Coordinates of C-alpha atoms and ligand atoms in Angstrom, one line a residue:
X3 CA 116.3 8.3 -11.7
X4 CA 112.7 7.8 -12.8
X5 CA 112.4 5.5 -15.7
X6 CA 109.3 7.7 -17.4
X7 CA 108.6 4.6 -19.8
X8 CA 107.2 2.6 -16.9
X9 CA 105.0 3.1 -14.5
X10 CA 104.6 0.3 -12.5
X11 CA 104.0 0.0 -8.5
X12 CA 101.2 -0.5 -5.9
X13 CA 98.9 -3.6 -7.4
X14 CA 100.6 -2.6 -11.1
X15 CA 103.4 -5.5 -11.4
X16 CA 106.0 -4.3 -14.0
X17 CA 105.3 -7.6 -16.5
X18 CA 102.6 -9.0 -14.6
X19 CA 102.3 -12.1 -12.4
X20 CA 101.2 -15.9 -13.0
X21 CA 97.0 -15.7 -12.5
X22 CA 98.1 -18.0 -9.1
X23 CA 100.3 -15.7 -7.4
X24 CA 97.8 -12.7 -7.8
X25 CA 95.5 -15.1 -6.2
X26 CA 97.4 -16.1 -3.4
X27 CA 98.9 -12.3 -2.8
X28 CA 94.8 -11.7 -2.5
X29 CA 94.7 -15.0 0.1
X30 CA 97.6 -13.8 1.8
X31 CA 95.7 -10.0 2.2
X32 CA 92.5 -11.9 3.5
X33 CA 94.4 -13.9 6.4
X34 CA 94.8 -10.4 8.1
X35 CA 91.0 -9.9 8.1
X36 CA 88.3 -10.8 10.7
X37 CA 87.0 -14.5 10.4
X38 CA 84.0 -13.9 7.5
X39 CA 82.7 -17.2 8.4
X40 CA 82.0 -19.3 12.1
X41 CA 79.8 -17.1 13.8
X42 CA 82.4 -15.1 15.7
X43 CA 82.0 -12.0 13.9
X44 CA 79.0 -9.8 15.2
X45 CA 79.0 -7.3 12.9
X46 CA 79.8 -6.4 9.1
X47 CA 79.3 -10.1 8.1
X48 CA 75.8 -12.1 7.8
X49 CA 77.0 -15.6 7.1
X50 CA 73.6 -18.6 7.0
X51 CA 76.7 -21.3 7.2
X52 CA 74.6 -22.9 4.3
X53 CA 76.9 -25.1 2.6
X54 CA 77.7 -24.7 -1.0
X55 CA 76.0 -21.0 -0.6
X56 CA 79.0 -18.9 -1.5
X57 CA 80.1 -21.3 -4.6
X58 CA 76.7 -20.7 -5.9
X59 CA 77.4 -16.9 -5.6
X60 CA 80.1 -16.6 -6.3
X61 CA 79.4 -18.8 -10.0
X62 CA 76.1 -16.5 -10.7
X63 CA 78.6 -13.6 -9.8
X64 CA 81.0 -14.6 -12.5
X65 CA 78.5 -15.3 -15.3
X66 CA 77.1 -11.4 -14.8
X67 CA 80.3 -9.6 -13.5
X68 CA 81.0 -7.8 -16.9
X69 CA 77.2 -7.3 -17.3
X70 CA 76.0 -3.2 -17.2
X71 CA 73.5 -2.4 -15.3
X72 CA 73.5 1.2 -17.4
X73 CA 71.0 0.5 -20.1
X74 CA 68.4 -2.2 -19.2
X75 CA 67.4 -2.6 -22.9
X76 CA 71.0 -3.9 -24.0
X77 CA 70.9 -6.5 -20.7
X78 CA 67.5 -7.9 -20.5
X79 CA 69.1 -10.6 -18.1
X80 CA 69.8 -8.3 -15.6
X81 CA 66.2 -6.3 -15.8
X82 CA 64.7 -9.4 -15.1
X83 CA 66.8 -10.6 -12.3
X84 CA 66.0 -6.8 -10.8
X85 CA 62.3 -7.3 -11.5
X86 CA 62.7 -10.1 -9.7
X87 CA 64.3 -9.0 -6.4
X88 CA 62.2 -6.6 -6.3
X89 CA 58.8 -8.9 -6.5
X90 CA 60.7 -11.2 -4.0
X91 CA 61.4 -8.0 -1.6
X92 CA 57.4 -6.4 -2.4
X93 CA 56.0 -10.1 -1.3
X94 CA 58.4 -10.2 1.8
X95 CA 57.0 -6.5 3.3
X96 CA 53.4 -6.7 2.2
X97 CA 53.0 -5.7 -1.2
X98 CA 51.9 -7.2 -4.1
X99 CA 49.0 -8.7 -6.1
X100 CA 46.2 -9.5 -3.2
X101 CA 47.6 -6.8 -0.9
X102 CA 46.4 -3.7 0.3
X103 CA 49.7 -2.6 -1.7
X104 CA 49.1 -4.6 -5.0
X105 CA 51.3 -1.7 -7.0
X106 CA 54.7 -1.6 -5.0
X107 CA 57.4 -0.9 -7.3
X108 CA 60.9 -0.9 -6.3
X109 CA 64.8 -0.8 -7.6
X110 CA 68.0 -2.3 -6.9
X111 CA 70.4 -0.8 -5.1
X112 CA 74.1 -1.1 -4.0
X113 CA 73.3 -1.1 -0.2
X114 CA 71.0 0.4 2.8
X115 CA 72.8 4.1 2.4
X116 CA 72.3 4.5 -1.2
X117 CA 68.5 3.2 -0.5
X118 CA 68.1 5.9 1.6
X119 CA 69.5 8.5 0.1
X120 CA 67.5 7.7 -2.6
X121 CA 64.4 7.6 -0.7
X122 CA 65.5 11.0 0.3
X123 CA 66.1 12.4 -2.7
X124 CA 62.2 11.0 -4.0
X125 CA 61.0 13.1 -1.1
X126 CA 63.0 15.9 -1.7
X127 CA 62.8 16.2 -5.4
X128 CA 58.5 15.4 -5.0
X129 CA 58.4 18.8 -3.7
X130 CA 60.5 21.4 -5.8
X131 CA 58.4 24.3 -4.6
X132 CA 60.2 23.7 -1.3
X133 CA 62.9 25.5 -0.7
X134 CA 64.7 24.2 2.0
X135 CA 63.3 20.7 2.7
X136 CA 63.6 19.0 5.6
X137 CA 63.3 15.0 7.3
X138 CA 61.8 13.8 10.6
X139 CA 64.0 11.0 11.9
X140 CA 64.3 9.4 15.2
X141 CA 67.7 9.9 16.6
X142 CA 68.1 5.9 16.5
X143 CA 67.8 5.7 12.7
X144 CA 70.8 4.8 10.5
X145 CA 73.1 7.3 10.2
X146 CA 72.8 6.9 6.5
X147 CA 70.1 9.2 7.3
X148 CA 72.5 12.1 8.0
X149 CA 74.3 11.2 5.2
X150 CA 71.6 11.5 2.8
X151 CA 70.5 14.9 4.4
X152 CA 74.3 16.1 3.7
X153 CA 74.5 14.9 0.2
X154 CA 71.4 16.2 -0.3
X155 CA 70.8 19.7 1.5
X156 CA 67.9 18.6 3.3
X157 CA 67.7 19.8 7.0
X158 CA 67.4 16.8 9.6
X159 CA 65.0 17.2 12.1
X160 CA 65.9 14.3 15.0
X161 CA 63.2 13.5 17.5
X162 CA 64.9 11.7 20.3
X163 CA 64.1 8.2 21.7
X164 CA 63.2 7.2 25.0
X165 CA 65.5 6.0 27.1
X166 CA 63.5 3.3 28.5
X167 CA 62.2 2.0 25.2
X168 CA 64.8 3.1 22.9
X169 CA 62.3 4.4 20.7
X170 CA 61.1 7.3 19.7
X171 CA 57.4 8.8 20.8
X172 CA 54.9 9.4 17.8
X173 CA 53.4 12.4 19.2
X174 CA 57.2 13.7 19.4
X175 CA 57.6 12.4 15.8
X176 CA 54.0 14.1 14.5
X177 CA 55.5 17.6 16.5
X178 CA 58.0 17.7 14.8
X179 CA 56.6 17.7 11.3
X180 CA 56.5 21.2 9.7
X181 CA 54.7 22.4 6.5
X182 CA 59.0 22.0 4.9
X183 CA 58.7 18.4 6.0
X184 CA 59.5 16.0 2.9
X185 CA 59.6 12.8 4.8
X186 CA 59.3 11.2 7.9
X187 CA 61.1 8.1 8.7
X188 CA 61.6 5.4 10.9
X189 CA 63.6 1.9 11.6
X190 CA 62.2 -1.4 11.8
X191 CA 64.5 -2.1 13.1
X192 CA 67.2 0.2 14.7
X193 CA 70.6 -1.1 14.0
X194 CA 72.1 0.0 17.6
X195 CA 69.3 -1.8 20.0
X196 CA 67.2 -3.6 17.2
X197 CA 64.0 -2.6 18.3
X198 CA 60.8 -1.9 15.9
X199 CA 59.7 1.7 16.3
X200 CA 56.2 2.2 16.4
X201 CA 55.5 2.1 12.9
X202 CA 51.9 2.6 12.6
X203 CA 51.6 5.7 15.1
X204 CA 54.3 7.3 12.9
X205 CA 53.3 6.9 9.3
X206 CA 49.5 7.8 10.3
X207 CA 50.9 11.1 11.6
X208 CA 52.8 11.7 8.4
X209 CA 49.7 10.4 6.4
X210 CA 47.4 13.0 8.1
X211 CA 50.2 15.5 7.8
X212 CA 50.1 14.5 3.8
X213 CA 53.6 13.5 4.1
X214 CA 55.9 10.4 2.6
X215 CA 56.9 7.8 5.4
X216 CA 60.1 5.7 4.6
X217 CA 60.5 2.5 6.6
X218 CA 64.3 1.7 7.1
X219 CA 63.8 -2.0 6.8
X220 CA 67.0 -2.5 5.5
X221 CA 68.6 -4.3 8.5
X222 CA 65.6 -6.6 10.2
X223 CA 63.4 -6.4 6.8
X224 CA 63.9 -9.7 5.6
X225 CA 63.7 -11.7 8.8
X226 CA 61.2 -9.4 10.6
X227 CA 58.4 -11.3 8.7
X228 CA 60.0 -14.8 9.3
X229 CA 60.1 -14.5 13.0
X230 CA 56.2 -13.4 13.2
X231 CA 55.3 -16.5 10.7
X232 CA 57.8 -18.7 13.7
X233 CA 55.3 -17.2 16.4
X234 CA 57.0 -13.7 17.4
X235 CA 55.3 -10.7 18.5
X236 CA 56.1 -8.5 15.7
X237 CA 54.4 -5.4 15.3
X238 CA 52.8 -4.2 11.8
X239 CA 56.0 -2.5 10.1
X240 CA 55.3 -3.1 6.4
X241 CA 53.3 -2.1 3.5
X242 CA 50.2 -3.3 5.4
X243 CA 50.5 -0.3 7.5
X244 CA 48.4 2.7 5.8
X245 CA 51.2 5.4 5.4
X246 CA 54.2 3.7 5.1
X247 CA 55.2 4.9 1.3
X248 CA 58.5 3.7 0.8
X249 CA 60.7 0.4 2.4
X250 CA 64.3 -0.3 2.0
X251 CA 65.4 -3.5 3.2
X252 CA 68.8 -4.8 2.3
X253 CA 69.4 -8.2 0.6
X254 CA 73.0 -8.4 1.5
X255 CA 72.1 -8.7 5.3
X256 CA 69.5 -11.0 6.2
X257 CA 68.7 -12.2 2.8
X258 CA 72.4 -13.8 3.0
X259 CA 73.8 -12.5 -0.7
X260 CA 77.4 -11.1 -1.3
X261 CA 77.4 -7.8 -0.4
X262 CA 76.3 -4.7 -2.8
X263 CA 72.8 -5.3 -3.3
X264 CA 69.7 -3.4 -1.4
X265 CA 65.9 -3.2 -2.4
X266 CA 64.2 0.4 -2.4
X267 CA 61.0 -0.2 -2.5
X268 CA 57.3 2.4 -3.0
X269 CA 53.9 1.7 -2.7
X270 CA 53.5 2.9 -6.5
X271 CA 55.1 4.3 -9.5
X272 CA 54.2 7.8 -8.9
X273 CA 56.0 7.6 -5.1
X274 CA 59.1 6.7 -7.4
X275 CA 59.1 9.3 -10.5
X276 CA 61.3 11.7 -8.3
X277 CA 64.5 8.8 -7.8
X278 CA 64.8 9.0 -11.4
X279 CA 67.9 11.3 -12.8
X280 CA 67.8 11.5 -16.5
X281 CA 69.3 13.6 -18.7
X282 CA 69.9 14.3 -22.6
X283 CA 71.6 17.4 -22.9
X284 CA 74.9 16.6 -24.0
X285 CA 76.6 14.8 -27.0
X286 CA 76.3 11.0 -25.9
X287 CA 73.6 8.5 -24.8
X288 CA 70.7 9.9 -22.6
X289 CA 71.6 9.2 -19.3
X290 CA 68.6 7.5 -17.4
X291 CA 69.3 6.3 -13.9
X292 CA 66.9 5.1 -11.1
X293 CA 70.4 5.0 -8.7
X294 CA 73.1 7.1 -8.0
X295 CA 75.6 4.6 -9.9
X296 CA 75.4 5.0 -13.9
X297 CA 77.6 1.6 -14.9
X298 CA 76.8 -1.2 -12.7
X299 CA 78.2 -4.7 -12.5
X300 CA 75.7 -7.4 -13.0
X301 CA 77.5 -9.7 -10.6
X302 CA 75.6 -8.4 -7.6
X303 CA 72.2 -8.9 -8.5
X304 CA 72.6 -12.4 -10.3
X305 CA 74.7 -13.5 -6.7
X306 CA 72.0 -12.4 -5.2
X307 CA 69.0 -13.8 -7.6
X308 CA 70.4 -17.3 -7.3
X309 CA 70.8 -17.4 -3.9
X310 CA 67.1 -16.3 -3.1
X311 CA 66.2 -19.1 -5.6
X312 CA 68.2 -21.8 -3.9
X313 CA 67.3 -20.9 -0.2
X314 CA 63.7 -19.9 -0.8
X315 CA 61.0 -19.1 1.1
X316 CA 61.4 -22.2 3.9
X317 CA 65.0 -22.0 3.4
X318 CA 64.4 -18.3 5.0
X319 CA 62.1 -19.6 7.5
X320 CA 64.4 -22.2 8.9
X321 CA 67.2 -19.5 8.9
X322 CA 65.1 -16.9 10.6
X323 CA 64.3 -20.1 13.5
X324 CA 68.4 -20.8 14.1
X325 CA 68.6 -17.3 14.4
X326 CA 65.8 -16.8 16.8
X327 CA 67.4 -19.9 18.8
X328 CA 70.5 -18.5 18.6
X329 CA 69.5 -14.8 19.8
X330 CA 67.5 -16.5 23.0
X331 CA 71.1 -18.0 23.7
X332 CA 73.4 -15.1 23.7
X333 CA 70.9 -13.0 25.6
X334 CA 70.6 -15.4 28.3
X335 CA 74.6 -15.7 28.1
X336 CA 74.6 -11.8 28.8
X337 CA 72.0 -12.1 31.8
X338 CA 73.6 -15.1 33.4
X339 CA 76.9 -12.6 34.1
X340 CA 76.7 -10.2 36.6
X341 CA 77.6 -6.6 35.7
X342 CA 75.9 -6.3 32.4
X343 CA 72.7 -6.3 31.5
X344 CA 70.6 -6.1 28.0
X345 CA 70.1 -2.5 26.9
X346 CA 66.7 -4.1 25.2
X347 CA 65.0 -7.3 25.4
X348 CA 65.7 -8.5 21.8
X349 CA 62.9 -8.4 19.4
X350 CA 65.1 -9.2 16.2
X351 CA 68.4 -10.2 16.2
X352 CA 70.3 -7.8 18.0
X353 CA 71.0 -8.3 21.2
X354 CA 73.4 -4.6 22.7
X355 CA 74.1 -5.0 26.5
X356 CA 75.6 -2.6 29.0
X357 CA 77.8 -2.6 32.0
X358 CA 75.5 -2.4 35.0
X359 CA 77.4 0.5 37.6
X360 CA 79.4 -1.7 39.2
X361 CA 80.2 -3.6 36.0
X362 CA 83.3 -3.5 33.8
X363 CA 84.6 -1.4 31.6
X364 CA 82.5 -2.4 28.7
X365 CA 86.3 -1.3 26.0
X366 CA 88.1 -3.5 27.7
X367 CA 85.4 -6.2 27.9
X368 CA 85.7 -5.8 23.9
X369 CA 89.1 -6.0 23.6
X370 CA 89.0 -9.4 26.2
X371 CA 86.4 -10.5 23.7
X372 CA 88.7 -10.3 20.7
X373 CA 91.5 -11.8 22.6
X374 CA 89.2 -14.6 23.4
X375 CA 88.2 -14.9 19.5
X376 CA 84.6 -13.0 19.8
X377 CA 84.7 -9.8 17.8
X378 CA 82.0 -7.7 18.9
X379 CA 80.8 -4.0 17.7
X380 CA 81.6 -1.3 20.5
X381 CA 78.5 1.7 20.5
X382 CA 79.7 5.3 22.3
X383 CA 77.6 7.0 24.8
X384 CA 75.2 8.9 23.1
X385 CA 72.7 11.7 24.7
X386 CA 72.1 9.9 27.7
X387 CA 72.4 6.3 26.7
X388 CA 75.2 4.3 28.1
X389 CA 78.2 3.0 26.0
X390 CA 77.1 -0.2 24.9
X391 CA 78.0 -3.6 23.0
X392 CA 76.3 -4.7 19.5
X393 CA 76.0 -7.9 18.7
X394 CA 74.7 -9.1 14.7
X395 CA 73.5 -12.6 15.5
X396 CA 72.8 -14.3 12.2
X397 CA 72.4 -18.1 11.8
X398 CA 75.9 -18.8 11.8
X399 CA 76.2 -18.1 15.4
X400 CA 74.4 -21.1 16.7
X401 CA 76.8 -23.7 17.3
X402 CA 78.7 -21.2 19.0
X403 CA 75.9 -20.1 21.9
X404 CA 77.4 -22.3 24.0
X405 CA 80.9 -21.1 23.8
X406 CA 79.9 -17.9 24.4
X407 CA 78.6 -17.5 27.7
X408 CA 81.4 -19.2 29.5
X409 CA 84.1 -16.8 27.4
X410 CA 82.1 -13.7 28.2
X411 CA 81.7 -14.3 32.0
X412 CA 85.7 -15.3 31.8
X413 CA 86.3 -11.5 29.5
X414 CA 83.9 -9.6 32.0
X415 CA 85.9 -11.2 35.3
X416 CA 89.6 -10.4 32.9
X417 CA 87.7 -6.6 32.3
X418 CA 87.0 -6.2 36.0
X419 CA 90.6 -7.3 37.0
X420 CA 92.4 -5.0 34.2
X421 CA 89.7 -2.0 34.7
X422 CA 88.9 0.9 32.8
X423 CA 91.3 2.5 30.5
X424 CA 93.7 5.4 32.2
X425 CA 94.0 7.7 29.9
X426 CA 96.8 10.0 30.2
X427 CA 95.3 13.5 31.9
X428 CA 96.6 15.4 28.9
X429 CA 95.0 12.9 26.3
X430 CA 91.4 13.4 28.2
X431 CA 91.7 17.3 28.5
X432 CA 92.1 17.1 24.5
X433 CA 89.2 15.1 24.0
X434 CA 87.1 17.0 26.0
X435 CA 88.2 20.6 25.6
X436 CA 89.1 20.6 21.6
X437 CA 87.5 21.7 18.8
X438 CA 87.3 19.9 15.7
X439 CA 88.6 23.6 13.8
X440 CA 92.0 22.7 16.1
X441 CA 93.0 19.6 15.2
X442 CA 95.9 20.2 13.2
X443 CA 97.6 16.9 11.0
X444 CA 100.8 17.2 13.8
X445 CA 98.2 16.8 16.6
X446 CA 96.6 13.9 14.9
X447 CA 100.0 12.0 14.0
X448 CA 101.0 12.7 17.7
X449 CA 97.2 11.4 19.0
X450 CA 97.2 8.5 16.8
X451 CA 100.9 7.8 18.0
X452 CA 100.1 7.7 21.2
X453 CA 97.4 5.8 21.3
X454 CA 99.4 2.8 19.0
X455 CA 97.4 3.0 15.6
X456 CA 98.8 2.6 12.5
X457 CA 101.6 -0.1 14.3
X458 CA 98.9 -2.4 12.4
X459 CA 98.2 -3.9 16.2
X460 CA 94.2 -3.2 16.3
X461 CA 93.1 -5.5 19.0
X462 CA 93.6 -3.8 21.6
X463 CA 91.2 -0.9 20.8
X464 CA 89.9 0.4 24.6
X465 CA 92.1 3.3 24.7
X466 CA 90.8 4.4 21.5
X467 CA 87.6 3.8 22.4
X468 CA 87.7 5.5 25.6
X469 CA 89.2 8.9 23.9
X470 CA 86.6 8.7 21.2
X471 CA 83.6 8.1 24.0
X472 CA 84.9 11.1 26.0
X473 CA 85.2 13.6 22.7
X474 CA 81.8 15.7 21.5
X475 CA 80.4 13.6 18.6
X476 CA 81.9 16.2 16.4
X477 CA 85.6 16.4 17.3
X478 CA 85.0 12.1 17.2
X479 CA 83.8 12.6 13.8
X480 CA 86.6 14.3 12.4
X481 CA 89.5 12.5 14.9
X482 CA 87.8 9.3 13.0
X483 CA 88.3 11.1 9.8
X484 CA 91.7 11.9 10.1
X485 CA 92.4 8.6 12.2
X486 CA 91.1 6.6 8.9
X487 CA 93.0 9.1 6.4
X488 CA 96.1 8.2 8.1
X489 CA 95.2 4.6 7.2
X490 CA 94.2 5.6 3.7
X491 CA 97.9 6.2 1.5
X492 CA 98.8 5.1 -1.6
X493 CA 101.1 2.0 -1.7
X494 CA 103.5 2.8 -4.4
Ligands
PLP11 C1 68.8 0.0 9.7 C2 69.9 0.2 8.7 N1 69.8 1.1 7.7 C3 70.7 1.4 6.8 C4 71.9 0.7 6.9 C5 73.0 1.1 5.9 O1 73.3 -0.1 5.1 P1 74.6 -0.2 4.2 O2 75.7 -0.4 5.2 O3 74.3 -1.4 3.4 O4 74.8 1.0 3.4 C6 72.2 -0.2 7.9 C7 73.4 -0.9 8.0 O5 73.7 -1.6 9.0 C8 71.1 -0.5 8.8 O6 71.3 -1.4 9.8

């Protein structure tokens, strides 16, 4: 029988437990997780391996977790800390006093997706005599992208990139700009290859076409202009460039700060009127929000403000340098072993190979990976572009280099010797023949059954992989949906 006069279960205890054993029942979750820290994880993660970084973090966290972020008048500490982001983020991408961009303004956000949306929605929401707005993007830019078109009913117009160059072509982008156009936008650089897209061809077509141009900086923005000051070739992708309206670049990447904190940047006020929501009709405070969250913890932005103070500007440098080091490494790991080869010669820190024809099965070289203690980020076929593997270097990954190349040429020679996934006849028909309209939740269970999830054993992922390469990016979209809401139950 239910006893109605309690409700405990899931994380609520029935009389609560000693502050130590909540801590080490959080401690105990963690140990299941991949490795946050060593430079094994090449994705999700940017760890600087800066000692004593994440106690500073996390004490500046602390001190503003209970802070709100709602009403800037009521926290000055907070306003400042965002002003101050902000200037740090302006000054990084060209802006600022004694620039061509002296009146960049910008806000705090919770990551690169909200950024964009919101950069979206200041495009969108510019032009209210529009009716049915719509976005340039190149098909390599985030998928936040898509997101923000979805959220916001904006039409996405997605210019392809070349397969050689991985980027897309500026006369394609300048085409495809119609008088409904409310932003073009482009990646600097792309998350997938990490390449720069030619920035300057693309927001002088958008300027001559009297339209915003939003630079998704928010991956390669804050080390972009570190490796040019170390002597790299990188091309004009900032606020220096005549055009370029908006930035995003995100601080919980490359900046190294706990996660939940992204700069949205314009080139001037009137660029950001449009973010702003406010409203006043209704009984309580008058709501006045420059991002989609209302309440927001302060915890975020002071992690982040102290650790920009502590590293600073030569603390970034030297970062950006390891990194550099530590990219050159990897990639010449990946061209030392025959049967893969770069997808691009890295001009960030990316580096994405593929298998060459004769080379492995590029799932199973990512599962041999894993087994060997290198977790990688697996990238479908897409439109004509191989499966490839993504590799997040950040500075954490130098003392491992030279661990690396012997374990991948020992994974690739393990991938050749297992081979490609054989997936069962009937399992391949599915993919390729279904519709997502047919999936029914019997059909998923069965699917998801078969291929081992939800037995909590996720390491060896190439058969998943392999069925989600070989299904239409839209029956993979909602196989992953359903895939993840089987993950995604209550624990009572
Ligand atoms: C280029 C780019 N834009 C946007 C995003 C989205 O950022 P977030 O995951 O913080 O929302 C990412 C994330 O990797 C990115 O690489």
């Amino acid at each position: 029988m239910i006893d109605e006069s309690r409700v405990a279960g899931g994380a609520l205890s029935s009389d609560g437990v000693a502050a130590d054993v909540a801590l080490a029942e959080v401690r105990q979750l963690r140990a299941a997780d991949r490795p946050t820290h060593g430079g094994r994880l090449f994705a999700y993660v940017y760890d600087p391996a800066v000692p004593g970084l994440d106690d500073l973090a996390a004490a500046a966290h602390r001190e503003s977790a209970h802070v709100n972020g709602l009403d800037p008048t009521a926290f000055p500490s907070l306003l400042a800390m965002e002003n101050a982001l902000v200037g740090a983020a302006g000054r990084v991408l060209g802006g600022g006093p004694g620039t061509t961009a002296p009146d960049v303004v910008g806000s705090v956000t919770s990551g690169g997706t909200e950024s964009l949306i919101l950069a979206v929605k200041a495009a969108r929401d510019a032009h209210p005599e529009i009716a049915e707005p719509r976005i340039v993007v190149p098909s390599s830019a985030h998928a936040a992208f898509a997101k923000a078109a979805h959220y916001l009913r904006v039409a996405l117009d997605v210019v392809p990139v070349s397969m050689d160059t991985l980027r897309p072509d500026p006369a394609a982008m300048a085409a495809a700009i119609r008088p409904e156009t409310v932003l073009v936008a482009c990646s600097a650089p792309s998350y997938a290859h990490g390449v720069v897209d030619p920035v300057a061809e693309i927001a002088g077509a958008a300027a001559e076409a009297g339209v915003r141009c939003h630079v998704d900086a928010c991956f390669g923005g804050w080390t972009l202009p570190y490796l040019r000051r170390l002597g790299e070739p990188v091309p004009a992708f900032d606020f220096a460039v005549p055009g370029v309206t908006s930035m995003s670049v995100d601080l919980h990447k490359y900046a190294y700060v706990p996660k939940g904190v992204s700069v949205l940047l314009h080139r001037d006020a009137a660029l950001r009127a449009p973010q702003y929501f406010a409203y006043a009709d209704w009984p309580g405070y008058t709501m006045i929000n420059p991002v989609i969250a209302s309440t927001r913890s302060g915890g975020p932005i002071a992690a982040a403000y102290a650790t920009l103070r502590h590293l600073g500007d030569a603390g970034y440098l030297r970062l950006a340098g390891v990194t550099r080091d530590a990219v050159a490494g990897l990639a010449d790991a990946v061209r030392a072993v025959d049967g893969l080869r770069l997808m691009a010669e890295p001009e960030s820190t990316v580096v994405c190979f593929t298998a060459t024809d004769d080379g492995p099965d590029l799932f199973v070289l990512v599962d041999e990976l894993t087994a060997r203690g290198w977790h990688t980020q697996p990238q479908m076929s897409y439109a004509g572009l191989p499966a490839s593997v993504h590799l997040t270097v950040t500075a954490s990954v130098a003392p491992r280099v030279a661990e690396f190349g012997p374990d991948l040429a020992d994974a690739v020679t393990a991938a050749r010797a297992t081979g490609p996934v054989a997936l069962p006849p009937e399992l391949r028909a599915l993919a390729t023949s279904l519709t997502p309209d047919a999936l029914t939740p019997e059909l998923v269970a069965g699917l998801a059954a078969g291929l081992g999830l939800g037995t909590g054993a996720l390491d060896r992922m190439a058969a998943v992989n392999t069925l989600l390469d070989a299904a239409p990016a839209r029956l993979r979209e909602r196989l992953l949906v359903e895939f993840v809401g089987l993950l995604q139950r209550p624990a009572w």
